[in-house]
PDB file of C-alpha atoms in Angstrom:
ATOM      1  CA  MET A   1      14.237 -42.545   1.428  1.00 57.00           C
ATOM      2  CA  LYS A   2      16.940 -40.790   0.010  1.00 60.00           C
ATOM      3  CA  LYS A   3      15.107 -39.772  -3.258  1.00 62.00           C
ATOM      4  CA  PRO A   4      12.235 -38.282  -1.453  1.00 60.00           C
ATOM      5  CA  LEU A   5      14.542 -35.999   0.998  1.00 58.00           C
ATOM      6  CA  ILE A   6      16.523 -35.123  -1.803  1.00 62.00           C
ATOM      7  CA  LEU A   7      13.730 -33.938  -3.929  1.00 55.00           C
ATOM      8  CA  ILE A   8      12.329 -32.194  -0.994  1.00 64.00           C
ATOM      9  CA  THR A   9      15.494 -30.349  -0.421  1.00 61.00           C
ATOM     10  CA  ALA A  10      16.007 -29.424  -4.103  1.00 57.00           C
ATOM     11  CA  PHE A  11      12.646 -27.900  -4.311  1.00 59.00           C
ATOM     12  CA  ILE A  12      12.770 -26.059  -1.293  1.00 62.00           C
ATOM     13  CA  THR A  13      16.618 -24.777  -2.326  1.00 60.00           C
ATOM     14  CA  ALA A  14      14.793 -24.013  -5.520  1.00 56.00           C
ATOM     15  CA  SER A  15      12.228 -21.796  -3.988  1.00 56.00           C
ATOM     16  CA  ALA A  16      14.620 -19.936  -2.039  1.00 56.00           C
ATOM     17  CA  ALA A  17      16.610 -19.056  -5.278  1.00 55.00           C
ATOM     18  CA  PHE A  18      13.871 -18.001  -7.340  1.00 59.00           C
ATOM     19  CA  GLY A  19      11.526 -16.022  -4.668  1.00 54.00           C
ATOM     20  CA  GLN A  20      11.139 -12.833  -4.670  1.00 55.00           C
ATOM     21  CA  ASN A  21      10.879  -9.914  -1.991  1.00 56.00           C
ATOM     22  CA  ALA A  22       8.235  -7.776  -1.985  1.00 57.00           C
ATOM     23  CA  LYS A  23       9.237  -4.133  -2.219  1.00 67.00           C
ATOM     24  CA  SER A  24       8.342  -2.087   1.135  1.00 72.00           C
ATOM     25  CA  THR A  25       7.169   1.310   1.103  1.00 72.00           C
ATOM     26  CA  GLY A  26       8.620   1.971   4.534  1.00 86.00           C
ATOM     27  CA  ILE A  27       5.066   2.902   6.327  1.00 89.00           C
ATOM     28  CA  THR A  28       5.367   3.758   9.778  1.00 91.00           C
ATOM     29  CA  LYS A  29       2.957   4.795  12.681  1.00 92.00           C
ATOM     30  CA  THR A  30       3.295   8.007  12.895  1.00 93.00           C
ATOM     31  CA  ASP A  31       1.898   7.122   8.438  1.00 91.00           C
ATOM     32  CA  VAL A  32      -1.159   5.763   9.435  1.00 91.00           C
ATOM     33  CA  GLN A  33      -1.829   7.536  12.719  1.00 93.00           C
ATOM     34  CA  SER A  34      -1.815  10.432  10.032  1.00 93.00           C
ATOM     35  CA  TRP A  35      -3.672   8.486   7.613  1.00 91.00           C
ATOM     36  CA  ILE A  36      -6.866   7.935  10.357  1.00 91.00           C
ATOM     37  CA  LYS A  37      -6.639  11.485  11.179  1.00 94.00           C
ATOM     38  CA  ASN A  38      -6.675  13.049   7.858  1.00 93.00           C
ATOM     39  CA  GLN A  39      -8.608  10.417   5.411  1.00 91.00           C
ATOM     40  CA  LYS A  40     -11.790  12.217   5.207  1.00 93.00           C
ATOM     41  CA  GLN A  41      -9.685  15.127   4.175  1.00 94.00           C
ATOM     42  CA  ILE A  42      -7.690  13.678   1.540  1.00 93.00           C
ATOM     43  CA  GLN A  43     -10.471  11.281   0.298  1.00 91.00           C
ATOM     44  CA  GLN A  44     -12.291  14.827  -0.485  1.00 94.00           C
ATOM     45  CA  ASP A  45      -9.591  16.658  -2.067  1.00 93.00           C
ATOM     46  CA  PHE A  46      -8.902  13.466  -4.307  1.00 92.00           C
ATOM     47  CA  ASN A  47     -12.696  13.245  -5.199  1.00 92.00           C
ATOM     48  CA  GLU A  48     -12.705  17.054  -5.927  1.00 93.00           C
ATOM     49  CA  GLU A  49      -9.561  16.670  -8.276  1.00 90.00           C
ATOM     50  CA  GLY A  50     -11.232  13.803  -9.905  1.00 90.00           C
ATOM     51  CA  ILE A  51      -8.368  11.393  -8.703  1.00 88.00           C
ATOM     52  CA  SER A  52      -9.415   7.349  -7.697  1.00 85.00           C
ATOM     53  CA  CYS A  53      -8.632   6.715  -4.042  1.00 81.00           C
ATOM     54  CA  ASP A  54      -8.705   3.001  -4.959  1.00 80.00           C
ATOM     55  CA  ASP A  55      -5.974   3.274  -7.932  1.00 81.00           C
ATOM     56  CA  ILE A  56      -4.312   5.991  -7.122  1.00 81.00           C
ATOM     57  CA  ALA A  57      -0.884   4.023  -7.630  1.00 78.00           C
ATOM     58  CA  ASN A  58      -1.745   3.423 -11.287  1.00 82.00           C
ATOM     59  CA  ALA A  59      -2.650   6.775 -12.095  1.00 85.00           C
ATOM     60  CA  SER A  60      -0.900   9.179 -14.845  1.00 88.00           C
ATOM     61  CA  ALA A  61       1.947  11.404 -13.976  1.00 89.00           C
ATOM     62  CA  GLN A  62      -0.260  14.188 -13.656  1.00 91.00           C
ATOM     63  CA  GLU A  63      -2.921  12.956 -10.970  1.00 90.00           C
ATOM     64  CA  LYS A  64       0.303  11.275  -8.952  1.00 90.00           C
ATOM     65  CA  ALA A  65       1.781  15.014  -9.008  1.00 91.00           C
ATOM     66  CA  LYS A  66      -1.976  16.097  -7.848  1.00 93.00           C
ATOM     67  CA  ALA A  67      -2.249  13.451  -5.162  1.00 92.00           C
ATOM     68  CA  GLU A  68       1.367  14.373  -3.679  1.00 93.00           C
ATOM     69  CA  SER A  69       0.457  17.604  -3.424  1.00 93.00           C
ATOM     70  CA  ILE A  70      -2.746  16.773  -1.168  1.00 94.00           C
ATOM     71  CA  LEU A  71      -0.816  14.399   0.701  1.00 93.00           C
ATOM     72  CA  LYS A  72       2.305  16.607   1.453  1.00 94.00           C
ATOM     73  CA  PRO A  73       0.480  18.672   4.205  1.00 94.00           C
ATOM     74  CA  THR A  74      -1.348  15.715   5.520  1.00 92.00           C
ATOM     75  CA  GLY A  75       2.000  14.077   7.594  1.00 91.00           C
ATOM     76  CA  ILE A  76       2.773  11.115   5.543  1.00 90.00           C
ATOM     77  CA  ALA A  77       5.936  10.761   5.204  1.00 90.00           C
ATOM     78  CA  ALA A  78       8.191  11.191   1.861  1.00 87.00           C
ATOM     79  CA  PRO A  79       9.373   9.614   0.203  1.00 88.00           C
ATOM     80  CA  LYS A  80       6.849   7.204  -1.399  1.00 88.00           C
ATOM     81  CA  ARG A  81       3.858   9.005   0.008  1.00 91.00           C
ATOM     82  CA  ILE A  82       1.289   7.816  -2.840  1.00 91.00           C
ATOM     83  CA  GLU A  83       2.376   4.256  -2.343  1.00 91.00           C
ATOM     84  CA  LYS A  84       2.200   4.117   1.249  1.00 91.00           C
ATOM     85  CA  TYR A  85      -1.263   5.833   1.123  1.00 90.00           C
ATOM     86  CA  ALA A  86      -2.038   3.089  -1.511  1.00 90.00           C
ATOM     87  CA  MET A  87      -0.931   0.381   0.763  1.00 89.00           C
ATOM     88  CA  ILE A  88      -3.060   1.709   3.976  1.00 90.00           C
ATOM     89  CA  ASN A  89      -6.228   2.293   1.969  1.00 88.00           C
ATOM     90  CA  GLN A  90      -5.797  -1.721   1.081  1.00 87.00           C
ATOM     91  CA  CYS A  91      -4.888  -3.049   4.320  1.00 87.00           C
ATOM     92  CA  ALA A  92      -7.682  -1.093   5.721  1.00 87.00           C
ATOM     93  CA  ALA A  93     -10.130  -2.453   2.981  1.00 86.00           C
ATOM     94  CA  LEU A  94      -9.250  -5.645   3.845  1.00 85.00           C
ATOM     95  CA  VAL A  95      -9.195  -5.470   7.668  1.00 85.00           C
ATOM     96  CA  LEU A  96     -12.692  -3.743   7.269  1.00 81.00           C
ATOM     97  CA  ALA A  97     -13.708  -6.944   4.741  1.00 84.00           C
ATOM     98  CA  GLU A  98     -12.858  -9.676   7.512  1.00 82.00           C
ATOM     99  CA  ASN A  99     -14.587  -7.834  10.648  1.00 81.00           C
ATOM    100  CA  GLY A 100     -17.446  -7.614   7.537  1.00 77.00           C
ATOM    101  CA  VAL A 101     -17.886  -4.035   8.228  1.00 70.00           C
ATOM    102  CA  GLY A 102     -19.516  -2.395   5.146  1.00 60.00           C
ATOM    103  CA  SER A 103     -21.422  -5.506   4.260  1.00 54.00           C
TER     104      SER A 103
END
């Protein structure tokens, strides 16, 4: 009985020791409200600049600079505007998919 208990305890300890914490973008309620209010305009501006809304986190430095200038007046707070925008987009897509919207 002791061996399985020791094995389980060792596994839990190892998992906790090697687990990684996800980096936080610091999204606030105001950031989400600003995204909701300005999403159509942001998407239009991104399209005009040739920036992909879906892959903005992996964009080139030049595209990120353009995206930053587009996002600045929208109310999504600095720092990490681009990361916040990307995360809100991802979460919104998941919520829509779970609810069967767009199918």
